[in-house]
mmCIF file of C-alpha atoms and ligand atoms in Angstrom:
data_model
loop_
_atom_site.group_PDB
_atom_site.id
_atom_site.type_symbol
_atom_site.label_atom_id
_atom_site.label_comp_id
_atom_site.label_asym_id
_atom_site.label_seq_id
_atom_site.Cartn_x
_atom_site.Cartn_y
_atom_site.Cartn_z
ATOM 1 C CA UNK B 1 26.732 -1.692 7.431
ATOM 2 C CA UNK B 2 27.974 1.908 8.551
ATOM 3 C CA UNK B 3 31.355 2.349 9.990
ATOM 4 C CA UNK B 4 32.211 5.024 12.506
ATOM 5 C CA UNK B 5 34.776 7.629 11.258
ATOM 6 C CA UNK B 6 37.162 8.800 13.763
ATOM 7 C CA UNK B 7 38.729 12.523 13.346
ATOM 8 C CA UNK B 8 42.302 10.834 12.832
ATOM 9 C CA UNK B 9 40.806 8.538 9.902
ATOM 10 C CA UNK B 10 38.954 11.392 8.384
ATOM 11 C CA UNK B 11 41.911 13.687 8.276
ATOM 12 C CA UNK B 12 43.570 11.275 6.137
ATOM 13 C CA UNK B 13 40.433 10.536 4.075
ATOM 14 C CA UNK B 14 38.633 13.948 3.749
ATOM 15 C CA UNK B 15 36.493 12.832 0.743
ATOM 16 C CA UNK B 16 35.460 9.784 2.692
ATOM 17 C CA UNK B 17 34.222 12.061 5.683
ATOM 18 C CA UNK B 18 32.323 14.461 3.389
ATOM 19 C CA UNK B 19 30.633 11.375 1.883
ATOM 20 C CA UNK B 20 29.642 9.858 5.318
ATOM 21 C CA UNK B 21 28.440 12.903 7.370
ATOM 22 C CA UNK B 22 25.719 14.023 4.921
ATOM 23 C CA UNK B 23 23.948 10.575 4.505
ATOM 24 C CA UNK B 24 24.444 9.961 8.303
ATOM 25 C CA UNK B 25 22.592 12.822 9.425
ATOM 26 C CA UNK B 26 19.995 12.383 6.530
ATOM 27 C CA UNK B 27 19.289 8.837 7.627
ATOM 28 C CA UNK B 28 18.696 10.102 11.318
ATOM 29 C CA UNK B 29 16.451 12.993 9.993
ATOM 30 C CA UNK B 30 14.547 10.229 7.724
ATOM 31 C CA UNK B 31 14.176 8.090 10.940
ATOM 32 C CA UNK B 32 12.872 11.135 12.691
ATOM 33 C CA UNK B 33 10.427 12.040 10.018
ATOM 34 C CA UNK B 34 9.327 8.433 9.758
ATOM 35 C CA UNK B 35 8.533 8.073 13.422
ATOM 36 C CA UNK B 36 7.084 11.788 13.965
ATOM 37 C CA UNK B 37 4.636 10.888 10.949
ATOM 38 C CA UNK B 38 3.057 8.064 13.126
ATOM 39 C CA UNK B 39 1.896 10.694 15.552
ATOM 40 C CA UNK B 40 -1.697 11.213 14.087
ATOM 41 C CA UNK B 41 -2.287 7.662 14.353
ATOM 42 C CA UNK B 42 -0.685 7.314 17.713
ATOM 43 C CA UNK B 43 -2.807 10.234 19.047
ATOM 44 C CA UNK B 44 -6.149 8.308 17.627
ATOM 45 C CA UNK B 45 -5.178 5.055 19.443
ATOM 46 C CA UNK B 46 -4.175 6.847 22.579
ATOM 47 C CA UNK B 47 -7.463 8.906 22.778
ATOM 48 C CA UNK B 48 -9.317 5.430 22.025
ATOM 49 C CA UNK B 49 -7.772 3.435 24.826
ATOM 50 C CA UNK B 50 -8.287 6.361 27.360
ATOM 51 C CA UNK B 51 -11.829 6.896 26.158
ATOM 52 C CA UNK B 52 -11.425 10.278 24.865
ATOM 53 C CA UNK B 53 -12.668 10.002 21.335
ATOM 54 C CA UNK B 54 -15.922 12.069 22.218
ATOM 55 C CA UNK B 55 -19.503 11.169 21.613
ATOM 56 C CA UNK B 56 -19.094 10.193 18.138
ATOM 57 C CA UNK B 57 -15.616 8.184 17.844
ATOM 58 C CA UNK B 58 -16.144 7.494 14.160
ATOM 59 C CA UNK B 59 -16.752 10.985 13.234
ATOM 60 C CA UNK B 60 -13.410 12.006 15.387
ATOM 61 C CA UNK B 61 -11.408 9.387 13.494
ATOM 62 C CA UNK B 62 -12.721 10.304 10.150
ATOM 63 C CA UNK B 63 -12.113 14.102 10.590
ATOM 64 C CA UNK B 64 -8.674 13.623 12.032
ATOM 65 C CA UNK B 65 -7.263 11.328 9.114
ATOM 66 C CA UNK B 66 -8.957 13.615 6.738
ATOM 67 C CA UNK B 67 -7.142 16.583 8.183
ATOM 68 C CA UNK B 68 -3.858 14.676 8.398
ATOM 69 C CA UNK B 69 -4.027 13.533 4.743
ATOM 70 C CA UNK B 70 -4.328 17.202 3.768
ATOM 71 C CA UNK B 71 -1.405 18.231 6.059
ATOM 72 C CA UNK B 72 0.852 15.404 4.630
ATOM 73 C CA UNK B 73 -0.245 16.311 1.035
ATOM 74 C CA UNK B 74 0.704 20.160 1.838
ATOM 75 C CA UNK B 75 4.038 19.056 3.279
ATOM 76 C CA UNK B 76 4.557 16.976 0.342
ATOM 77 C CA UNK B 77 3.914 19.746 -2.122
ATOM 78 C CA UNK B 78 6.098 22.129 -0.149
ATOM 79 C CA UNK B 79 9.203 19.988 -0.468
ATOM 80 C CA UNK B 80 10.042 21.208 -4.112
ATOM 81 C CA UNK B 81 9.617 24.971 -3.450
ATOM 82 C CA UNK B 82 11.487 24.749 -0.286
ATOM 83 C CA UNK B 83 14.415 22.956 -2.077
ATOM 84 C CA UNK B 84 14.556 25.599 -4.747
ATOM 85 C CA UNK B 85 14.358 28.620 -2.389
ATOM 86 C CA UNK B 86 17.018 27.234 -0.005
ATOM 87 C CA UNK B 87 19.222 25.228 -2.432
ATOM 88 C CA UNK B 88 18.881 22.219 0.313
ATOM 89 C CA UNK B 89 18.672 19.291 -2.303
ATOM 90 C CA UNK B 90 18.439 16.733 0.522
ATOM 91 C CA UNK B 91 15.059 17.819 1.136
ATOM 92 C CA UNK B 92 14.116 15.648 -1.885
ATOM 93 C CA UNK B 93 14.915 12.563 -0.130
ATOM 94 C CA UNK B 94 11.950 12.961 2.187
ATOM 95 C CA UNK B 95 9.360 13.572 -0.559
ATOM 96 C CA UNK B 96 8.513 10.035 -1.183
ATOM 97 C CA UNK B 97 7.983 9.161 2.203
ATOM 98 C CA UNK B 98 5.851 12.077 2.812
ATOM 99 C CA UNK B 99 3.734 11.487 -0.028
ATOM 100 C CA UNK B 100 3.215 7.767 1.187
ATOM 101 C CA UNK B 101 2.105 9.002 4.633
ATOM 102 C CA UNK B 102 -0.516 11.176 2.716
ATOM 103 C CA UNK B 103 -1.732 8.209 1.000
ATOM 104 C CA UNK B 104 -1.633 6.092 4.229
ATOM 105 C CA UNK B 105 -3.857 8.513 6.142
ATOM 106 C CA UNK B 106 -6.118 8.996 2.958
ATOM 107 C CA UNK B 107 -6.614 5.062 3.003
ATOM 108 C CA UNK B 108 -7.250 5.203 6.923
ATOM 109 C CA UNK B 109 -9.768 8.072 6.450
ATOM 110 C CA UNK B 110 -11.571 6.319 3.434
ATOM 111 C CA UNK B 111 -11.629 2.789 5.513
ATOM 112 C CA UNK B 112 -13.159 4.577 8.434
ATOM 113 C CA UNK B 113 -15.806 5.896 6.194
ATOM 114 C CA UNK B 114 -16.605 2.523 4.267
ATOM 115 C CA UNK B 115 -16.128 0.180 7.044
ATOM 116 C CA UNK B 116 -16.777 1.597 10.553
ATOM 117 C CA UNK B 117 -19.157 4.215 9.294
ATOM 118 C CA UNK B 118 -21.136 2.652 6.686
ATOM 119 C CA UNK B 119 -20.255 -1.169 7.106
ATOM 120 C CA UNK B 120 -19.768 -1.600 3.480
ATOM 121 C CA UNK B 121 -23.466 -0.937 2.867
ATOM 122 C CA UNK B 122 -23.227 0.357 -0.592
ATOM 123 C CA UNK B 123 -27.116 1.754 -0.547
ATOM 124 C CA UNK B 124 -26.386 3.651 2.622
ATOM 125 C CA UNK B 125 -23.032 5.168 1.140
ATOM 126 C CA UNK B 126 -24.965 6.180 -2.104
ATOM 127 C CA UNK B 127 -27.783 7.755 -0.069
ATOM 128 C CA UNK B 128 -25.170 9.689 2.029
ATOM 129 C CA UNK B 129 -23.125 10.715 -1.274
ATOM 130 C CA UNK B 130 -26.798 12.035 -2.638
ATOM 131 C CA UNK B 131 -27.071 14.119 0.703
ATOM 132 C CA UNK B 132 -23.245 15.103 0.968
ATOM 133 C CA UNK B 133 -21.745 15.410 -2.518
ATOM 134 C CA UNK B 134 -18.464 16.454 -1.211
ATOM 135 C CA UNK B 135 -17.612 12.845 -0.370
ATOM 136 C CA UNK B 136 -17.369 12.171 -4.204
ATOM 137 C CA UNK B 137 -14.961 14.722 -4.563
ATOM 138 C CA UNK B 138 -12.836 12.984 -1.696
ATOM 139 C CA UNK B 139 -13.211 9.766 -3.422
ATOM 140 C CA UNK B 140 -11.914 11.201 -6.793
ATOM 141 C CA UNK B 141 -8.800 12.665 -4.593
ATOM 142 C CA UNK B 142 -8.290 9.101 -3.182
ATOM 143 C CA UNK B 143 -8.572 7.246 -6.536
ATOM 144 C CA UNK B 144 -5.864 9.600 -7.966
ATOM 145 C CA UNK B 145 -3.592 9.053 -5.157
ATOM 146 C CA UNK B 146 -3.462 5.241 -5.885
ATOM 147 C CA UNK B 147 -1.503 5.300 -8.920
ATOM 148 C CA UNK B 148 0.856 7.877 -7.470
ATOM 149 C CA UNK B 149 1.365 5.450 -4.387
ATOM 150 C CA UNK B 150 1.573 2.438 -6.600
ATOM 151 C CA UNK B 151 4.580 3.728 -8.739
ATOM 152 C CA UNK B 152 6.549 5.449 -5.970
ATOM 153 C CA UNK B 153 9.396 2.854 -5.933
ATOM 154 C CA UNK B 154 12.662 3.508 -7.410
ATOM 155 C CA UNK B 155 11.923 0.625 -9.761
ATOM 156 C CA UNK B 156 8.926 2.244 -11.113
ATOM 157 C CA UNK B 157 10.661 5.668 -11.490
ATOM 158 C CA UNK B 158 13.039 4.070 -13.620
ATOM 159 C CA UNK B 159 10.668 2.033 -15.656
ATOM 160 C CA UNK B 160 8.376 4.749 -16.314
ATOM 161 C CA UNK B 161 11.182 7.424 -17.216
ATOM 162 C CA UNK B 162 9.425 10.574 -18.285
ATOM 163 C CA UNK B 163 6.018 9.259 -18.025
ATOM 164 C CA UNK B 164 6.566 8.999 -14.294
ATOM 165 C CA UNK B 165 6.851 12.910 -14.116
ATOM 166 C CA UNK B 166 3.668 13.316 -16.030
ATOM 167 C CA UNK B 167 1.760 10.790 -14.080
ATOM 168 C CA UNK B 168 2.858 12.405 -10.820
ATOM 169 C CA UNK B 169 1.703 15.689 -12.057
ATOM 170 C CA UNK B 170 -1.849 14.284 -10.765
ATOM 171 C CA UNK B 171 -0.687 15.566 -7.337
ATOM 172 C CA UNK B 172 -1.820 18.977 -8.482
ATOM 173 C CA UNK B 173 -5.404 17.728 -9.244
ATOM 174 C CA UNK B 174 -5.483 15.891 -6.114
ATOM 175 C CA UNK B 175 -4.549 19.085 -4.182
ATOM 176 C CA UNK B 176 -7.465 20.985 -5.737
ATOM 177 C CA UNK B 177 -9.883 18.075 -5.071
ATOM 178 C CA UNK B 178 -8.756 17.820 -1.594
ATOM 179 C CA UNK B 179 -9.453 21.654 -0.837
ATOM 180 C CA UNK B 180 -12.865 21.373 -2.671
ATOM 181 C CA UNK B 181 -13.712 18.310 -0.481
ATOM 182 C CA UNK B 182 -12.630 20.214 2.588
ATOM 183 C CA UNK B 183 -14.445 23.545 1.602
ATOM 184 C CA UNK B 184 -17.731 21.925 0.687
ATOM 185 C CA UNK B 185 -17.977 19.874 3.624
ATOM 186 C CA UNK B 186 -17.376 22.702 5.957
ATOM 187 C CA UNK B 187 -19.447 25.243 4.073
ATOM 188 C CA UNK B 188 -22.496 23.207 4.858
ATOM 189 C CA UNK B 189 -21.530 23.980 8.628
ATOM 190 C CA UNK B 190 -20.779 27.687 8.004
ATOM 191 C CA UNK B 191 -17.191 27.167 9.067
ATOM 192 C CA UNK B 192 -14.882 28.081 6.617
ATOM 193 C CA UNK B 193 -11.714 29.226 8.623
ATOM 194 C CA UNK B 194 -9.517 26.145 8.273
ATOM 195 C CA UNK B 195 -10.542 25.434 4.535
ATOM 196 C CA UNK B 196 -9.509 29.068 3.736
ATOM 197 C CA UNK B 197 -6.135 28.571 5.796
ATOM 198 C CA UNK B 198 -5.657 25.358 3.733
ATOM 199 C CA UNK B 199 -7.010 26.690 0.597
ATOM 200 C CA UNK B 200 -4.485 29.742 0.799
ATOM 201 C CA UNK B 201 -1.511 27.204 1.546
ATOM 202 C CA UNK B 202 -2.525 25.118 -1.485
ATOM 203 C CA UNK B 203 -3.000 28.150 -3.797
ATOM 204 C CA UNK B 204 0.631 29.440 -2.666
ATOM 205 C CA UNK B 205 2.229 25.733 -3.546
ATOM 206 C CA UNK B 206 0.348 25.304 -6.656
ATOM 207 C CA UNK B 207 0.580 29.120 -7.636
ATOM 208 C CA UNK B 208 4.441 29.051 -7.216
ATOM 209 C CA UNK B 209 4.523 25.944 -9.587
ATOM 210 C CA UNK B 210 2.565 27.871 -12.220
ATOM 211 C CA UNK B 211 4.829 30.749 -11.942
ATOM 212 C CA UNK B 212 7.942 28.745 -12.310
ATOM 213 C CA UNK B 213 6.295 27.006 -15.318
ATOM 214 C CA UNK B 214 5.397 30.131 -17.031
ATOM 215 C CA UNK B 215 8.753 31.753 -16.491
ATOM 216 C CA UNK B 216 10.428 28.945 -18.135
ATOM 217 C CA UNK B 217 8.264 29.249 -21.061
ATOM 218 C CA UNK B 218 8.893 32.829 -21.521
ATOM 219 C CA UNK B 219 12.623 32.107 -21.009
ATOM 220 C CA UNK B 220 12.502 29.341 -23.835
ATOM 221 C CA UNK B 221 10.586 31.711 -26.134
ATOM 222 C CA UNK B 222 13.021 34.540 -25.799
ATOM 223 C CA UNK B 223 15.974 32.087 -26.475
ATOM 224 C CA UNK B 224 14.380 30.801 -29.487
HETATM 225 C C1 HEM L 1 -7.020 12.852 -0.725
HETATM 226 C C2 HEM L 1 -8.310 12.570 -0.124
HETATM 227 C C3 HEM L 1 -8.996 13.069 0.930
HETATM 228 C C4 HEM L 1 -8.721 14.210 1.664
HETATM 229 C C5 HEM L 1 -7.478 15.094 1.620
HETATM 230 C C6 HEM L 1 -9.786 14.534 2.535
HETATM 231 C C7 HEM L 1 -9.818 15.376 3.469
HETATM 232 C C8 HEM L 1 -10.863 15.538 4.358
HETATM 233 C C9 HEM L 1 -10.934 16.604 5.402
HETATM 234 C C10 HEM L 1 -9.712 17.670 5.674
HETATM 235 C C11 HEM L 1 -12.139 16.503 6.072
HETATM 236 C C12 HEM L 1 -12.742 17.340 7.265
HETATM 237 C C13 HEM L 1 -11.904 17.140 8.593
HETATM 238 C C14 HEM L 1 -12.523 18.145 9.488
HETATM 239 O O1 HEM L 1 -13.602 18.266 9.875
HETATM 240 O O2 HEM L 1 -11.683 18.757 10.074
HETATM 241 C C15 HEM L 1 -12.741 15.395 5.607
HETATM 242 C C16 HEM L 1 -13.842 15.020 5.931
HETATM 243 C C17 HEM L 1 -14.829 13.812 5.523
HETATM 244 N N1 HEM L 1 -14.102 13.161 4.332
HETATM 245 FE FE1 HEM L 1 -12.498 13.144 3.388
HETATM 246 N N2 HEM L 1 -10.692 13.542 2.491
HETATM 247 C C18 HEM L 1 -10.273 12.579 1.404
HETATM 248 C C19 HEM L 1 -10.930 11.426 0.986
HETATM 249 C C20 HEM L 1 -12.070 10.937 1.218
HETATM 250 C C21 HEM L 1 -12.887 9.821 0.832
HETATM 251 C C22 HEM L 1 -12.204 8.849 -0.101
HETATM 252 C C23 HEM L 1 -13.943 9.677 1.490
HETATM 253 C C24 HEM L 1 -14.943 8.527 1.592
HETATM 254 C C25 HEM L 1 -15.280 8.127 0.243
HETATM 255 C C26 HEM L 1 -13.985 10.874 2.403
HETATM 256 C C27 HEM L 1 -15.009 11.013 3.175
HETATM 257 C C28 HEM L 1 -15.056 12.175 4.085
HETATM 258 C C29 HEM L 1 -16.260 12.480 5.057
HETATM 259 C C30 HEM L 1 -17.625 11.441 5.114
HETATM 260 C C31 HEM L 1 -16.110 13.418 5.933
HETATM 261 C C32 HEM L 1 -16.795 14.205 6.819
HETATM 262 C C33 HEM L 1 -16.773 13.606 7.994
HETATM 263 C C34 HEM L 1 -17.762 14.205 9.021
HETATM 264 O O3 HEM L 1 -18.751 14.953 8.570
HETATM 265 O O4 HEM L 1 -17.830 14.026 10.254
HETATM 266 N N3 HEM L 1 -12.993 11.581 2.267
HETATM 267 N N4 HEM L 1 -12.071 14.844 4.476
#
């Protein structure tokens, strides 16, 4: 259990103070992020009980959960560049939770589609995929998210070692597939404003990683 550290006690034990102040605010920040991440679901529930989901509630829920999956994917991918640019290593402590929320909203998005939209009717789903192939791309992104969520525990990180990092590079493919899914869907509606904005964000996040990787290779070549 956490103990309170008074000024008199910390003056005598400076290392103890340094060790406790950091983790304590980080714990509170983690709780704040954990609670804030429920906002999208709370909003849907609130709109549901106050009868404000619109004429097509299933469409509202599918779109809302889809968009929030993308938002959490972008935030998760932004953690590493932000940490590098600011030197704020504590940001890494939030990455796993944010990634798991991306998976959570993707699972809600997928469940809304196969359950409440299609009632597990495989024939209806296949017919829909034939008409709207962007669904297959979203499905591919979701399938790739599953092993990432399943291996997100500390025990799995330890068990997989270097293979964990290789496996988690799937997040780049997921980012590309998510944008393709969104872009393709909206292209059919001639409404590409949001896909262009999210596409630019994803391009910046993935482009930054590519630039870092290329620079590391160039440096390694020069050193050898
Ligand atoms: C990482 C996975 C996924 C992401 C990031 C994602 C993201 C999105 C986004 C951003 C939208 C548009 C929301 C809007 O209109 O504002 C959307 C729509 C849609 N997604 Fe996904 N999606 C994913 C996976 C899936 C899966 C697995 C399925 C079903 C198998 C699916 C089916 C749909 C459908 C049917 C729509 C269109 C809803 C409509 O026309 O009203 N998505 N998705």
